Short mmCIF file of C-alpha atoms in Angstrom, two decimals:
data_model
loop_
_atom_site.label_atom_id
_atom_site.label_comp_id
_atom_site.label_asym_id
_atom_site.label_seq_id
_atom_site.Cartn_x
_atom_site.Cartn_y
_atom_site.Cartn_z
CA UNK R 1 15.82 -16.89 9.73
CA UNK R 2 12.58 -17.01 7.79
CA UNK R 3 9.73 -18.52 9.84
CA UNK R 4 8.07 -21.80 8.93
CA UNK R 5 4.81 -19.87 8.59
CA UNK R 6 6.36 -17.63 5.93
CA UNK R 7 7.78 -20.65 4.09
CA UNK R 8 4.34 -22.25 4.08
CA UNK R 9 2.66 -19.06 2.89
CA UNK R 10 5.18 -18.63 0.06
CA UNK R 11 4.57 -22.19 -1.08
CA UNK R 12 0.79 -21.80 -0.87
CA UNK R 13 0.81 -18.54 -2.86
CA UNK R 14 3.13 -19.91 -5.55
CA UNK R 15 1.23 -23.16 -6.06
CA UNK R 16 -2.27 -21.71 -5.95
CA UNK R 17 -2.76 -17.99 -6.60
CA UNK R 18 0.34 -17.25 -8.68
CA UNK R 19 -0.07 -20.38 -10.80
CA UNK R 20 -3.76 -19.70 -11.32
CA UNK R 21 -3.39 -16.09 -12.47
CA UNK R 22 -0.08 -16.39 -14.34
CA UNK R 23 -0.42 -14.77 -17.77
CA UNK R 24 -4.10 -14.08 -17.17
CA UNK R 25 -5.68 -11.35 -19.24
CA UNK R 26 -9.02 -11.72 -17.46
CA UNK R 27 -9.50 -9.11 -14.73
CA UNK R 28 -12.53 -10.91 -13.33
CA UNK R 29 -10.51 -14.11 -12.84
CA UNK R 30 -7.86 -12.11 -11.01
CA UNK R 31 -10.49 -10.52 -8.78
CA UNK R 32 -12.05 -13.90 -8.00
CA UNK R 33 -8.71 -15.42 -6.95
CA UNK R 34 -7.85 -12.47 -4.75
CA UNK R 35 -11.23 -12.48 -3.05
CA UNK R 36 -10.56 -16.11 -2.12
CA UNK R 37 -7.46 -14.89 -0.25
CA UNK R 38 -9.63 -12.36 1.57
CA UNK R 39 -11.07 -15.15 3.73
CA UNK R 40 -7.77 -15.87 5.49
CA UNK R 41 -8.23 -13.39 8.34
CA UNK R 42 -8.98 -13.53 12.02
CA UNK R 43 -11.56 -11.37 13.78
CA UNK R 44 -10.63 -7.88 14.92
CA UNK R 45 -10.55 -6.67 18.51
CA UNK R 46 -13.82 -6.04 20.32
CA UNK R 47 -12.48 -2.55 21.02
CA UNK R 48 -12.64 -1.61 17.33
CA UNK R 49 -15.59 0.11 15.70
CA UNK R 50 -16.24 -0.22 11.96
CA UNK R 51 -18.41 2.21 10.02
CA UNK R 52 -18.79 3.75 6.58
CA UNK R 53 -19.00 7.31 5.36
CA UNK R 54 -18.99 9.31 2.14
CA UNK R 55 -16.08 11.71 1.85
CA UNK R 56 -15.57 13.93 -1.19
CA UNK R 57 -18.15 11.82 -2.98
CA UNK R 58 -16.44 8.48 -2.28
CA UNK R 59 -17.57 5.69 0.02
CA UNK R 60 -14.98 5.03 2.74
CA UNK R 61 -14.54 2.38 5.39
CA UNK R 62 -13.78 3.92 8.78
CA UNK R 63 -12.03 2.16 11.66
CA UNK R 64 -11.38 3.51 15.13
CA UNK R 65 -11.50 2.64 18.80
CA UNK R 66 -14.95 2.63 20.35
CA UNK R 67 -15.73 5.85 22.25
CA UNK R 68 -12.52 7.48 20.99
CA UNK R 69 -12.38 11.23 20.37
CA UNK R 70 -9.00 11.15 18.68
CA UNK R 71 -8.13 13.86 16.18
CA UNK R 72 -5.45 11.70 14.57
CA UNK R 73 -6.43 10.54 11.08
CA UNK R 74 -4.89 7.67 9.14
CA UNK R 75 -5.60 7.91 5.42
CA UNK R 76 -4.90 4.37 4.18
CA UNK R 77 -4.89 3.64 0.43
CA UNK R 78 -5.38 -0.10 -0.09
CA UNK R 79 -3.49 -2.14 -2.65
CA UNK R 80 -4.83 -4.48 -5.29
CA UNK R 81 -2.80 -3.90 -8.46
CA UNK R 82 -5.21 -1.03 -9.26
CA UNK R 83 -7.87 -3.56 -10.29
CA UNK R 84 -9.08 -5.52 -7.22
CA UNK R 85 -9.61 -5.16 -3.48
CA UNK R 86 -9.39 -7.39 -0.42
CA UNK R 87 -11.26 -5.40 2.24
CA UNK R 88 -11.20 -8.03 4.98
CA UNK R 89 -7.39 -8.44 4.89
CA UNK R 90 -6.79 -4.71 4.66
CA UNK R 91 -9.28 -3.68 7.32
CA UNK R 92 -7.92 -6.32 9.68
CA UNK R 93 -4.39 -4.94 9.28
CA UNK R 94 -5.57 -1.34 9.65
CA UNK R 95 -7.45 -2.24 12.83
CA UNK R 96 -4.22 -3.67 14.25
CA UNK R 97 -2.66 -0.25 13.61
CA UNK R 98 -5.59 1.85 14.79
CA UNK R 99 -6.01 0.21 18.20
CA UNK R 100 -2.56 0.73 19.76
CA UNK R 101 -2.17 4.17 18.15
CA UNK R 102 -5.74 5.43 18.78
CA UNK R 103 -6.12 6.49 15.15
CA UNK R 104 -9.26 7.19 13.16
CA UNK R 105 -8.55 5.30 9.93
CA UNK R 106 -10.18 6.22 6.63
CA UNK R 107 -9.95 3.73 3.75
CA UNK R 108 -11.33 5.03 0.43
CA UNK R 109 -13.19 2.58 -1.78
CA UNK R 110 -11.60 4.22 -4.80
CA UNK R 111 -12.62 3.40 -8.39
CA UNK R 112 -10.86 0.41 -9.93
CA UNK R 113 -9.41 -0.11 -13.38
CA UNK R 114 -10.02 -1.08 -16.12
CA UNK R 115 -13.55 0.27 -15.73
CA UNK R 116 -12.17 3.57 -14.39
CA UNK R 117 -8.51 3.96 -15.36
CA UNK R 118 -5.93 6.56 -14.32
CA UNK R 119 -6.32 9.17 -12.91
CA UNK R 120 -9.70 8.25 -11.35
CA UNK R 121 -8.29 6.53 -8.24
CA UNK R 122 -5.69 9.25 -7.67
CA UNK R 123 -8.26 12.03 -8.09
CA UNK R 124 -10.52 10.33 -5.57
CA UNK R 125 -7.83 9.88 -2.88
CA UNK R 126 -6.41 13.36 -3.41
CA UNK R 127 -9.88 14.86 -2.95
CA UNK R 128 -10.27 12.96 0.33
CA UNK R 129 -6.89 14.25 1.58
CA UNK R 130 -7.98 17.77 0.63
CA UNK R 131 -11.33 17.26 2.39
CA UNK R 132 -9.57 16.33 5.64
CA UNK R 133 -7.63 19.60 5.55
CA UNK R 134 -10.71 21.59 4.55
CA UNK R 135 -12.59 20.09 7.51
CA UNK R 136 -9.98 21.51 9.86
CA UNK R 137 -7.79 18.46 10.45
CA UNK R 138 -4.28 19.68 11.16
CA UNK R 139 -1.65 18.27 8.79
CA UNK R 140 0.39 17.09 11.78
CA UNK R 141 -2.63 14.98 12.79
CA UNK R 142 -2.67 13.11 9.46
CA UNK R 143 -0.74 9.93 8.67
CA UNK R 144 -0.79 8.60 5.12
CA UNK R 145 -0.19 4.90 4.43
CA UNK R 146 -0.69 2.41 1.65
CA UNK R 147 0.47 -0.83 0.13
CA UNK R 148 1.35 -1.96 -3.38
CA UNK R 149 -0.80 -0.01 -5.87
CA UNK R 150 -2.12 1.98 -2.92
CA UNK R 151 1.45 3.02 -2.21
CA UNK R 152 1.65 4.39 -5.74
CA UNK R 153 -1.55 6.40 -5.25
CA UNK R 154 -0.46 7.65 -1.81
CA UNK R 155 2.88 8.88 -3.16
CA UNK R 156 1.22 10.47 -6.18
CA UNK R 157 -1.34 12.32 -4.08
CA UNK R 158 1.45 13.77 -1.92
CA UNK R 159 3.38 14.89 -4.99
CA UNK R 160 0.21 16.56 -6.28
CA UNK R 161 -0.48 18.10 -2.87
CA UNK R 162 3.03 19.56 -2.81
CA UNK R 163 2.61 21.05 -6.30
CA UNK R 164 -0.68 22.60 -5.22
CA UNK R 165 0.79 24.09 -2.07
CA UNK R 166 -0.97 21.82 0.42
CA UNK R 167 0.76 20.89 3.67
CA UNK R 168 2.32 17.47 4.11
CA UNK R 169 1.11 14.89 6.67
CA UNK R 170 3.15 14.08 9.78
CA UNK R 171 4.57 10.87 8.27
CA UNK R 172 3.93 8.13 5.74
CA UNK R 173 4.21 4.31 5.79
CA UNK R 174 4.32 2.26 2.59
CA UNK R 175 4.34 -1.51 2.16
CA UNK R 176 5.87 -2.77 -1.10
CA UNK R 177 4.75 0.30 -3.08
CA UNK R 178 4.48 0.27 -6.87
CA UNK R 179 6.55 3.32 -7.77
CA UNK R 180 8.13 2.64 -11.16
CA UNK R 181 5.81 1.78 -14.04
CA UNK R 182 8.81 1.60 -16.41
CA UNK R 183 9.93 -1.58 -14.57
CA UNK R 184 13.53 -0.35 -14.69
CA UNK R 185 14.53 -1.86 -11.34
CA UNK R 186 16.75 -4.93 -11.41
CA UNK R 187 14.35 -6.78 -9.13
CA UNK R 188 11.84 -6.94 -12.02
CA UNK R 189 14.30 -9.34 -13.64
CA UNK R 190 16.08 -10.88 -10.66
CA UNK R 191 12.89 -11.76 -8.79
CA UNK R 192 10.74 -12.70 -11.77
CA UNK R 193 10.43 -16.29 -10.54
CA UNK R 194 11.06 -15.87 -6.82
CA UNK R 195 8.13 -13.49 -6.20
CA UNK R 196 5.56 -15.68 -4.46
CA UNK R 197 2.46 -13.85 -5.66
CA UNK R 198 2.81 -12.03 -8.98
CA UNK R 199 4.49 -12.73 -12.29
CA UNK R 200 5.89 -9.85 -14.33
CA UNK R 201 3.32 -10.58 -17.04
CA UNK R 202 0.41 -10.14 -14.63
CA UNK R 203 1.90 -6.92 -13.30
CA UNK R 204 2.22 -5.55 -16.84
CA UNK R 205 -1.40 -6.48 -17.60
CA UNK R 206 -2.50 -4.63 -14.46
CA UNK R 207 -0.40 -1.62 -15.42
CA UNK R 208 -2.03 -1.52 -18.85
CA UNK R 209 -5.52 -1.83 -17.33
CA UNK R 210 -4.73 1.05 -14.97
CA UNK R 211 -3.31 3.35 -17.64
CA UNK R 212 -6.00 2.55 -20.16
CA UNK R 213 -3.97 3.34 -23.29
CA UNK R 214 -0.66 3.02 -25.11
CA UNK R 215 0.36 6.68 -25.25
CA UNK R 216 0.91 7.28 -21.54
CA UNK R 217 4.14 8.84 -20.31
CA UNK R 218 5.41 6.22 -17.86
CA UNK R 219 7.81 8.80 -16.38
CA UNK R 220 4.93 11.05 -15.30
CA UNK R 221 5.39 11.26 -11.52
CA UNK R 222 1.67 10.71 -10.93
CA UNK R 223 2.11 7.33 -12.67
CA UNK R 224 5.67 6.51 -11.60
CA UNK R 225 6.18 8.56 -8.42
CA UNK R 226 9.75 7.26 -8.22
CA UNK R 227 10.60 10.07 -10.64
CA UNK R 228 9.06 12.82 -8.48
CA UNK R 229 10.74 15.53 -6.45
CA UNK R 230 10.68 14.54 -2.77
CA UNK R 231 12.09 17.79 -1.41
CA UNK R 232 10.16 18.78 1.70
CA UNK R 233 8.49 15.39 2.16
CA UNK R 234 7.67 14.10 5.67
CA UNK R 235 9.39 11.08 7.27
CA UNK R 236 8.77 7.79 5.45
CA UNK R 237 8.98 4.12 6.36
CA UNK R 238 9.13 1.34 3.77
CA UNK R 239 8.72 -2.42 4.27
CA UNK R 240 9.41 -4.81 1.39
CA UNK R 241 10.41 -8.44 0.81
CA UNK R 242 13.81 -9.31 -0.66
CA UNK R 243 12.32 -11.61 -3.31
CA UNK R 244 9.58 -9.28 -4.56
CA UNK R 245 9.31 -8.01 -8.12
CA UNK R 246 8.91 -4.51 -6.69
CA UNK R 247 11.76 -4.66 -4.16
CA UNK R 248 13.76 -2.00 -5.99
CA UNK R 249 10.84 0.42 -6.05
CA UNK R 250 11.26 0.69 -2.27
CA UNK R 251 15.05 0.64 -2.20
CA UNK R 252 15.32 3.41 -4.79
CA UNK R 253 12.54 5.48 -3.23
CA UNK R 254 14.37 5.42 0.10
CA UNK R 255 17.65 6.31 -1.61
CA UNK R 256 16.16 9.17 -3.64
CA UNK R 257 14.30 10.55 -0.62
CA UNK R 258 17.39 10.45 1.55
CA UNK R 259 19.28 12.36 -1.15
CA UNK R 260 16.65 15.11 -0.81
CA UNK R 261 17.04 15.23 2.97
CA UNK R 262 13.94 13.15 3.77
CA UNK R 263 14.03 10.97 6.90
CA UNK R 264 13.37 7.72 5.01
CA UNK R 265 13.59 4.32 6.74
CA UNK R 266 13.84 1.11 4.70
CA UNK R 267 13.27 -2.42 6.01
CA UNK R 268 14.02 -5.29 3.61
CA UNK R 269 12.70 -8.62 4.88
CA UNK R 270 14.32 -11.83 3.71
CA UNK R 271 12.10 -13.93 1.43
CA UNK R 272 8.89 -12.28 2.53
CA UNK R 273 5.94 -12.28 0.10
CA UNK R 274 4.39 -9.12 -1.31
CA UNK R 275 2.83 -6.88 1.40
CA UNK R 276 3.56 -9.56 4.01
CA UNK R 277 2.59 -7.36 7.01
CA UNK R 278 -1.04 -7.87 5.97
CA UNK R 279 -0.76 -11.60 6.80
CA UNK R 280 -1.11 -11.52 10.58
CA UNK R 281 -0.31 -15.24 10.88
CA UNK R 282 3.37 -14.50 10.19
CA UNK R 283 5.78 -13.70 13.04
CA UNK R 284 7.47 -11.32 10.60
CA UNK R 285 4.17 -9.48 10.18
CA UNK R 286 3.93 -8.96 13.94
CA UNK R 287 7.53 -7.69 14.03
CA UNK R 288 6.91 -5.28 11.16
CA UNK R 289 3.74 -4.02 12.84
CA UNK R 290 5.70 -3.17 15.99
CA UNK R 291 8.21 -1.19 13.92
CA UNK R 292 5.42 0.69 12.11
CA UNK R 293 3.64 1.51 15.38
CA UNK R 294 6.88 2.79 16.94
CA UNK R 295 7.59 4.91 13.84
CA UNK R 296 4.14 6.51 13.85
CA UNK R 297 4.25 7.06 17.64
CA UNK R 298 7.56 8.86 17.27
CA UNK R 299 6.09 11.31 14.78
CA UNK R 300 2.77 11.63 16.60
CA UNK R 301 4.69 12.75 19.66
CA UNK R 302 6.41 15.46 17.63
CA UNK R 303 3.10 16.97 16.52
#
């Protein structure tokens, strides 16, 4: 059964954010509405330390337990349709991961479109992954995670890393990743009205802002990682809502990975909004977080 909190959140998102940004072609309006959402967070644990650093030329937020000497690194690529960011929501969620797992989380403040279109964000995050390896971090001590557009970038950086002969991380967790820019999944049609946050029109505008032109090959696996070769990939976990526009990005990713022998776990949550684990007020978010923690612990213990 869907919780009353999730029902209330779906209604709030549909009647406020989705209605406000529907059909918008104004990226600044979209950013303003999403920053308003960024206020709906609680404080993080007193055990968590926040800092900033510059890695591979990019400013990064860093989150870890106070006085921790952990070698485990979580490279988290935040979502935001490639064009906006909600640092309070994301950092709150990442802190809830970092504390029980004793992870040192790194969250790149990657360049946003349309000012800096593809491949600027991917180049930035790939360079940070490479810098972790160059600094001596063992691949088995790295976890890669991301949500929505960040899931796209995380997948693309791993496909590029594989092509360039770099080792894979220990595991990867993705929340409602954008993986198919061709919008060929049935959920793009079936869930056009049921998605609580985004309309298809807004998603297409964001895609066009990110790609920055009309002559882009949408089947390029650094743009639509769904079409990549997942042979040799580490274990993956996906969480997605049943009524999301991008539901089938996750379902097909899991299917294609499993066909290549990847240990891919898929969790489809009934009527959950886009990247629902970020909304800590939801019981479903707490349940998903437990599953993610258990998944990462399992693969940490193997390293």
